[in-house]
CSV table of C-alpha atoms and ligand atoms in Angstrom, one decimal:
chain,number,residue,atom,x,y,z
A,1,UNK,CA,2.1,-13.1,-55.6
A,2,UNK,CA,5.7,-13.7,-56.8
A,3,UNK,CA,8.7,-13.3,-54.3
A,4,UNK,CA,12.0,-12.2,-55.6
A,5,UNK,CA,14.6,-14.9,-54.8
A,6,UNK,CA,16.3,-12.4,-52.3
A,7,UNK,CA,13.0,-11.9,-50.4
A,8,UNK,CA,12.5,-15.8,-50.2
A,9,UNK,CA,15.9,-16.0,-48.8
A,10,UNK,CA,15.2,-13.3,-45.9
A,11,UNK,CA,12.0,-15.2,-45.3
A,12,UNK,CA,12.8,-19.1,-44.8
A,13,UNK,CA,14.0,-17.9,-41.4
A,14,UNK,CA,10.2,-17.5,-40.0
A,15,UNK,CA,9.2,-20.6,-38.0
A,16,UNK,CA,8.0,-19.5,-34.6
A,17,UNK,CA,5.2,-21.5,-33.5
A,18,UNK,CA,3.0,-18.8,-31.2
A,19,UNK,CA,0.9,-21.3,-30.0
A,20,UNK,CA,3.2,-22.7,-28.0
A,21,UNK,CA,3.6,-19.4,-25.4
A,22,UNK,CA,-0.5,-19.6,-25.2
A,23,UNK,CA,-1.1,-22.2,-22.7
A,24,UNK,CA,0.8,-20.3,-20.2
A,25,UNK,CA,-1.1,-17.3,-20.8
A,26,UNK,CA,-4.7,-18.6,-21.6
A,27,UNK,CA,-6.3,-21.4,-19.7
A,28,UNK,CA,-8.8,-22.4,-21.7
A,29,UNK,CA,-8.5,-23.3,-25.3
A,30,UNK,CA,-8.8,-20.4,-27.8
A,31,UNK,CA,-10.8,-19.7,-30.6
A,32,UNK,CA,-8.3,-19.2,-33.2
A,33,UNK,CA,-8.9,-16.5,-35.5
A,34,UNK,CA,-5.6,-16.8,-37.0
A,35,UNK,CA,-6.9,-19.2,-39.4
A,36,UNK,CA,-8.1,-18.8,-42.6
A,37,UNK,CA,-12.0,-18.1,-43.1
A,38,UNK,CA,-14.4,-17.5,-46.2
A,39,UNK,CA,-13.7,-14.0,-46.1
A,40,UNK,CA,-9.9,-13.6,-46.5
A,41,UNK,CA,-9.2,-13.1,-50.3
A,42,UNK,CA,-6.8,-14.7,-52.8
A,43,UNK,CA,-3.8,-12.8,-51.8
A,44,UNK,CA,-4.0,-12.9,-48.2
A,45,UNK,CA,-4.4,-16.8,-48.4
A,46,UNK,CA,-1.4,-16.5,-51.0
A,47,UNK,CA,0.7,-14.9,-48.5
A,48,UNK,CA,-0.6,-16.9,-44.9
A,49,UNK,CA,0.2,-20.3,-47.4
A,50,UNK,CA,3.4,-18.9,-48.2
A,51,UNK,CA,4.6,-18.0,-44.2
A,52,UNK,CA,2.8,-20.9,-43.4
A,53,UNK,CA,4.6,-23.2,-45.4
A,54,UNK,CA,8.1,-21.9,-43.6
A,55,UNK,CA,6.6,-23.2,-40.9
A,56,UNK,CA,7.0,-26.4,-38.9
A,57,UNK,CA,3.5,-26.4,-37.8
A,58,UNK,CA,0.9,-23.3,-38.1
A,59,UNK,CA,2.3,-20.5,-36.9
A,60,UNK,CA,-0.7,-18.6,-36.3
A,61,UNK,CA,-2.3,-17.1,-33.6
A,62,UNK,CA,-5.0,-15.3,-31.5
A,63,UNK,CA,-8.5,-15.5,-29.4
A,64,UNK,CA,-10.6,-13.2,-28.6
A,65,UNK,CA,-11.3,-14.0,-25.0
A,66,UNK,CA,-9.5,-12.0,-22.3
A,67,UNK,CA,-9.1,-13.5,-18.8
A,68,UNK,CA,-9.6,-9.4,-17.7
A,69,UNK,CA,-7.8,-7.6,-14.9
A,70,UNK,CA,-8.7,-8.6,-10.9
A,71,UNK,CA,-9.9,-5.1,-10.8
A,72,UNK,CA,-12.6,-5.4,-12.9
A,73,UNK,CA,-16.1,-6.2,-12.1
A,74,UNK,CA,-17.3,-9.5,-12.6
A,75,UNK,CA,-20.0,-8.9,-15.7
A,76,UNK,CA,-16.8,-7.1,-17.3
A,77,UNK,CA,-14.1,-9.7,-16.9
A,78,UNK,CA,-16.6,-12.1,-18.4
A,79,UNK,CA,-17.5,-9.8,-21.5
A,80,UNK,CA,-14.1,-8.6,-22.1
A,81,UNK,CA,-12.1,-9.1,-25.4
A,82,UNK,CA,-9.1,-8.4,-27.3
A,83,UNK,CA,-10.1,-5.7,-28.8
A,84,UNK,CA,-8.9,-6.9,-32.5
A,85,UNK,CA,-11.4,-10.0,-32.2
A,86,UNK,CA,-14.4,-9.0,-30.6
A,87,UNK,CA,-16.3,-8.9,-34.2
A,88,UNK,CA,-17.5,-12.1,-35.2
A,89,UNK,CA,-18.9,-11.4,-38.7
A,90,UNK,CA,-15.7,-12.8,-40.9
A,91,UNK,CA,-13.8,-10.1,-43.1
A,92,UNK,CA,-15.9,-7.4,-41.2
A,93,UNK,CA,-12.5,-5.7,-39.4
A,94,UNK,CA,-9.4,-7.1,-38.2
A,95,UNK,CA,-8.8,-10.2,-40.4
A,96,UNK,CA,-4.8,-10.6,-39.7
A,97,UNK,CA,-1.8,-13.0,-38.7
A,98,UNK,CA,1.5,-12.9,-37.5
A,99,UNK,CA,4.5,-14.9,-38.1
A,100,UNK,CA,7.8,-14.5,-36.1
A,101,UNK,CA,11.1,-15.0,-36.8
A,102,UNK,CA,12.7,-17.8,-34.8
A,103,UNK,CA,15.4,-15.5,-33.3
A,104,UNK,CA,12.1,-13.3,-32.4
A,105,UNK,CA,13.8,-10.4,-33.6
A,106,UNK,CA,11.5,-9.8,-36.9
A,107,UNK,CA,7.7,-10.5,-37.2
A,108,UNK,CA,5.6,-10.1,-40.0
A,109,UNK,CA,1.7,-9.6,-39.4
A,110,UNK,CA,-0.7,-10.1,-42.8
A,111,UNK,CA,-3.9,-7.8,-42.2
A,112,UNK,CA,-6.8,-7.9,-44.5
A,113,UNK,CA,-8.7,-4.2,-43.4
A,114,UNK,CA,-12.3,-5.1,-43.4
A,115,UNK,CA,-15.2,-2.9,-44.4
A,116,UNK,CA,-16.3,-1.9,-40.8
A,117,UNK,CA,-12.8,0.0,-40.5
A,118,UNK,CA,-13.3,3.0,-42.6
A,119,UNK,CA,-12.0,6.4,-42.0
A,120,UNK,CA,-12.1,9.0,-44.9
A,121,UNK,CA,-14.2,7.3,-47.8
A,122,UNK,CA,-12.9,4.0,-49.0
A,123,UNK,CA,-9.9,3.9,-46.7
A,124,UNK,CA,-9.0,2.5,-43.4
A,125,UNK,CA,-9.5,4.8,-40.4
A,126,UNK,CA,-5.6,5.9,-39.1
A,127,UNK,CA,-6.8,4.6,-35.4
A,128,UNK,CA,-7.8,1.2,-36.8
A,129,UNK,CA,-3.9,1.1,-38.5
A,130,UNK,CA,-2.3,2.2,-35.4
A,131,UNK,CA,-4.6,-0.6,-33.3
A,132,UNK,CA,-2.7,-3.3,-35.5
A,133,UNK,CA,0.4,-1.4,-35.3
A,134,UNK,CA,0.3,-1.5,-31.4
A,135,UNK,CA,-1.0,-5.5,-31.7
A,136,UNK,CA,2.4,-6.2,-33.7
A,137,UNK,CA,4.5,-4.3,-31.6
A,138,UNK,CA,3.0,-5.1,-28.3
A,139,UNK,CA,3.1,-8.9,-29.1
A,140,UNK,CA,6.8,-9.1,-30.5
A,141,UNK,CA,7.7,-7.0,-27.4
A,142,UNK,CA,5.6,-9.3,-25.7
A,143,UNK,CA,7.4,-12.4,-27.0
A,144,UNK,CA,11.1,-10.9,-26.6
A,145,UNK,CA,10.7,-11.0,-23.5
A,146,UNK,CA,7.4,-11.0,-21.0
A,147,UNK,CA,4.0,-9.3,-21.3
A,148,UNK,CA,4.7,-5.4,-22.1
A,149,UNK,CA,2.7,-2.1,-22.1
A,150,UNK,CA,3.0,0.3,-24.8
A,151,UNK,CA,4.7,3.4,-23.2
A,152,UNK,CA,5.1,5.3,-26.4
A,153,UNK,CA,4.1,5.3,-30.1
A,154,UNK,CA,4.9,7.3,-33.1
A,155,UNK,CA,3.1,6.8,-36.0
A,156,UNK,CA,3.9,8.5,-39.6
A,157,UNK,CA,1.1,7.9,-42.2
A,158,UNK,CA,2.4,8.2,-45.3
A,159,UNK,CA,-0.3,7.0,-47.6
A,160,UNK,CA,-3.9,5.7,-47.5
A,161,UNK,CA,-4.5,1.9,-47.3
A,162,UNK,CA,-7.7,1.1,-49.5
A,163,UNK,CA,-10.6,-0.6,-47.5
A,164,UNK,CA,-10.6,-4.5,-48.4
A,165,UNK,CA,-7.0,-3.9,-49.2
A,166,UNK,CA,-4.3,-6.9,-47.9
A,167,UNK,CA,-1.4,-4.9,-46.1
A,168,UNK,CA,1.8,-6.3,-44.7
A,169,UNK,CA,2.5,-5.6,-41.4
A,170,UNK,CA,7.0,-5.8,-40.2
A,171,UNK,CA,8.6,-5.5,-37.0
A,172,UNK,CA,12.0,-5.5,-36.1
A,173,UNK,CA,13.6,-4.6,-32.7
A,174,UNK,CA,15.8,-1.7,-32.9
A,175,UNK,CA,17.2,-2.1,-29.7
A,176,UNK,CA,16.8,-3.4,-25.9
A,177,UNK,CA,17.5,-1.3,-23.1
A,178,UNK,CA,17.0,-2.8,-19.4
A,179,UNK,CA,13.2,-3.2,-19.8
A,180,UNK,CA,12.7,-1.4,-22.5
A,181,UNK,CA,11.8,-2.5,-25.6
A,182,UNK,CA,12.7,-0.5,-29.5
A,183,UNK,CA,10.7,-1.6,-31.9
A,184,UNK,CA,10.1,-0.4,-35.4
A,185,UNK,CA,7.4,-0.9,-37.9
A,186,UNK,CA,6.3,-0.3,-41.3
A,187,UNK,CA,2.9,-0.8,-43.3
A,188,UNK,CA,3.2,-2.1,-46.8
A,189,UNK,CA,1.7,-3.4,-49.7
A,190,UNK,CA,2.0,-7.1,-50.0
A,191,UNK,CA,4.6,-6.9,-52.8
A,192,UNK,CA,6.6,-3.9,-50.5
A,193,UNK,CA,6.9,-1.4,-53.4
A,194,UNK,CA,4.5,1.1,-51.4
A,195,UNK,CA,5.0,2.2,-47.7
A,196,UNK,CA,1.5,3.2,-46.3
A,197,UNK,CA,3.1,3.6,-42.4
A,198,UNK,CA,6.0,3.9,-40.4
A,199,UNK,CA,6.0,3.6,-36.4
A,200,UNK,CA,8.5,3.3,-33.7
A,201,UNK,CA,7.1,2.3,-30.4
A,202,UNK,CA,8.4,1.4,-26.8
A,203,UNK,CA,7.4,-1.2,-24.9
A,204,UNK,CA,8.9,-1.4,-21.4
A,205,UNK,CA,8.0,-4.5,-19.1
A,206,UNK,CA,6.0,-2.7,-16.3
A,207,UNK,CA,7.9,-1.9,-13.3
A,208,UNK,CA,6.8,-3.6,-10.2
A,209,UNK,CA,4.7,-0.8,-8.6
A,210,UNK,CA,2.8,-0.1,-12.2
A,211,UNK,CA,-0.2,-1.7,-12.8
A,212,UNK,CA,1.2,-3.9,-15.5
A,213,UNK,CA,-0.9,-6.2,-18.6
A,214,UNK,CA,-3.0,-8.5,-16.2
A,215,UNK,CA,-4.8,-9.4,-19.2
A,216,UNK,CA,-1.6,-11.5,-20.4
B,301,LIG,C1,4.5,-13.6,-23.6
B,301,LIG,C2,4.0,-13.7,-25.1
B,301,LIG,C3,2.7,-13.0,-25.3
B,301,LIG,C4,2.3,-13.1,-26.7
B,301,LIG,C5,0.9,-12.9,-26.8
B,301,LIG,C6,0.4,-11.5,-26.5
B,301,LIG,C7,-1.0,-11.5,-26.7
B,301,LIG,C8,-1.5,-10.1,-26.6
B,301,LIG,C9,-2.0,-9.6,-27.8
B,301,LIG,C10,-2.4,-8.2,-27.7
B,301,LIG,C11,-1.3,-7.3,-27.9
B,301,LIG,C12,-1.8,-6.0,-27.8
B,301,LIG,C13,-0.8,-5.1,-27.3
B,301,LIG,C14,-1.4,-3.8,-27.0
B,301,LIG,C15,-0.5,-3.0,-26.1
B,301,LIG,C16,-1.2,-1.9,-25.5
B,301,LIG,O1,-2.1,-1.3,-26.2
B,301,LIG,S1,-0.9,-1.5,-23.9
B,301,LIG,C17,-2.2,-0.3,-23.6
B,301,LIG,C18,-1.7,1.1,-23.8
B,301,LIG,N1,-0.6,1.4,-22.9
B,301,LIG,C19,-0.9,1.7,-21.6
B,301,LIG,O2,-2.0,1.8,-21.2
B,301,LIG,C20,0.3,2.0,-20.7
B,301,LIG,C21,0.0,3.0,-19.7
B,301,LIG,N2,1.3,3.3,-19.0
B,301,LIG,C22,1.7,2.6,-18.0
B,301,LIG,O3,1.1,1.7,-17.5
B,301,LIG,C23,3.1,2.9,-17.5
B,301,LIG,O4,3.4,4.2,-17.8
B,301,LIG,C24,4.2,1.9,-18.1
B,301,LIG,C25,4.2,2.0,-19.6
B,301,LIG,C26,3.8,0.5,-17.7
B,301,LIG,C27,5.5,2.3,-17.6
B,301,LIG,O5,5.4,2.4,-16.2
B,301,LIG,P1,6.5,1.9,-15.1
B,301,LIG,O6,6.6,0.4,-15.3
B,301,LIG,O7,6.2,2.4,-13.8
B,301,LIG,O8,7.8,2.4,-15.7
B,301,LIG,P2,8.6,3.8,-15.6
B,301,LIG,O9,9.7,3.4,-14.6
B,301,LIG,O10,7.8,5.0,-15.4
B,301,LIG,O11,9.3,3.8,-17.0
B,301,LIG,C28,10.1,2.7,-17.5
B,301,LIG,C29,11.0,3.2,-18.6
B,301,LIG,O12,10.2,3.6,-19.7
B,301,LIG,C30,10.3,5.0,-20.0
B,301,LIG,N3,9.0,5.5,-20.4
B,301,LIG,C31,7.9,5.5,-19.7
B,301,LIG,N4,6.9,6.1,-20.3
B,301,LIG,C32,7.4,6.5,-21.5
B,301,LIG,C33,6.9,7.2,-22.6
B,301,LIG,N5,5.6,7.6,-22.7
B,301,LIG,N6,7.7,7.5,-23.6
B,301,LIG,C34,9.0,7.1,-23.6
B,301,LIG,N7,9.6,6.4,-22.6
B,301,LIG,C35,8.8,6.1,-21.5
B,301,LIG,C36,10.8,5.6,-18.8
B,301,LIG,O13,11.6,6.8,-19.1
B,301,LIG,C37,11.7,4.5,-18.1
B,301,LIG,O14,12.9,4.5,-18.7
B,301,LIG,P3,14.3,4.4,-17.8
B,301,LIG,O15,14.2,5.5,-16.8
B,301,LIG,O16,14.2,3.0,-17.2
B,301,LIG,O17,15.4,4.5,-18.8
């Protein structure tokens, strides 16, 4: 994959090291599925190399185990898990990673849409796009500030993704209002010249009588 010399410029500025925040929130150590497996293909190791390489240190993150919510039974809370990771089988679904922006006000999530996420034939199902959509914008929210739910989220597919395809995922944050959270995405391909989805989500910090993200 070759970067224009403007798009390297915009993207030296992405050195936010995720791993750091996850102590806090998970106790015990994570299975990282952030790194690279036999199953991501050449341009989604292309691109994690290249984000990687702006880092310090691997910028990567994400487990699969969730502590669960005090509400829930005991035989759930031990078998609950995020959702994007429960699937062992490498390059079966959600292969992805994120990389923030050190001012936390852009991230950039590379997703690799495995074959068990197909909606109409040979594409990725539009539930499966708005999963990863809410997993960028709920974790950026998440980062800006503290845990968040997702409140709202509009999502505007504008053309298929091809299953096995390597997407780019953005996220910037339009604006902050009290404890709400703006924030915007768009689904590419890797070299930008096609937009598969827009969104705009908000993500407000859960007031003190909601029920709030436990699981964070
Ligand atoms: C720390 C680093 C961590 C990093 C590592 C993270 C790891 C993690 C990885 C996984 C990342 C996955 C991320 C998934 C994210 C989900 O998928 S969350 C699951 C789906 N969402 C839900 O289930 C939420 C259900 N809804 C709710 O619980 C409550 O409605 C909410 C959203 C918490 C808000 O309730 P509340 O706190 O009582 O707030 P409320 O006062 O009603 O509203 C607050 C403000 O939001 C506005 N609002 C509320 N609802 C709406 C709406 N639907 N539309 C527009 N505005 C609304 C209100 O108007 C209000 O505005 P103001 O009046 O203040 O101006």
């Amino acid at each position: 994959m070759k970067l224009s010399k403007k798009k390297k410029n915009k993207q030296t500025v992405f050195c936010f090291n995720v791993q750091h925040v996850l102590p806090k929130i998970f106790p015990r150590k994570p299975r990282d599925f952030s790194l690279p497996n036999s199953s991501w293909g050449k341009e989604m190791m292309e691109l994690y190399n290249h984000y990687n390489r702006l880092t310090a240190d691997q910028s990567v993150y994400l487990c699969c185990v969730s502590s669960g919510g005090a509400y829930l039974s005991k035989i759930i809370q031990s078998k609950a898990r995020l959702f994007t990771r429960n699937i062992r089988d490498p390059g079966a679904a959600f292969e992805y990673v994120l990389f923030f922006r050190q001012d936390k006000l852009k991230c950039v999530c590379i997703f690799q849409a495995g074959h068990l996420l197909e909606g109409p034939p040979g594409h990725v199902h539009g539930g499966a796009i708005a999963t990863m959509i809410d997993t960028v914008t709920g974790t950026h929210a998440s980062l800006l500030s503290a845990p968040v739910m997702t409140a709202n989220l509009n999502v505007n597919y504008r053309s298929p993704i091809p299953l096995g395809s390597t997407v780019l995922i953005e996220s910037i944050l339009d604006k902050e209002d009290g404890r709400k959270m703006y924030i915007s995405c768009r689904v590419t391909s890797t070299d930008g010249s096609k937009l598969h989805t827009e969104a705009t989500g908000n993500c407000p910090q859960p007031g003190e009588s909601s029920e709030g993200p436990s699981h964070l």
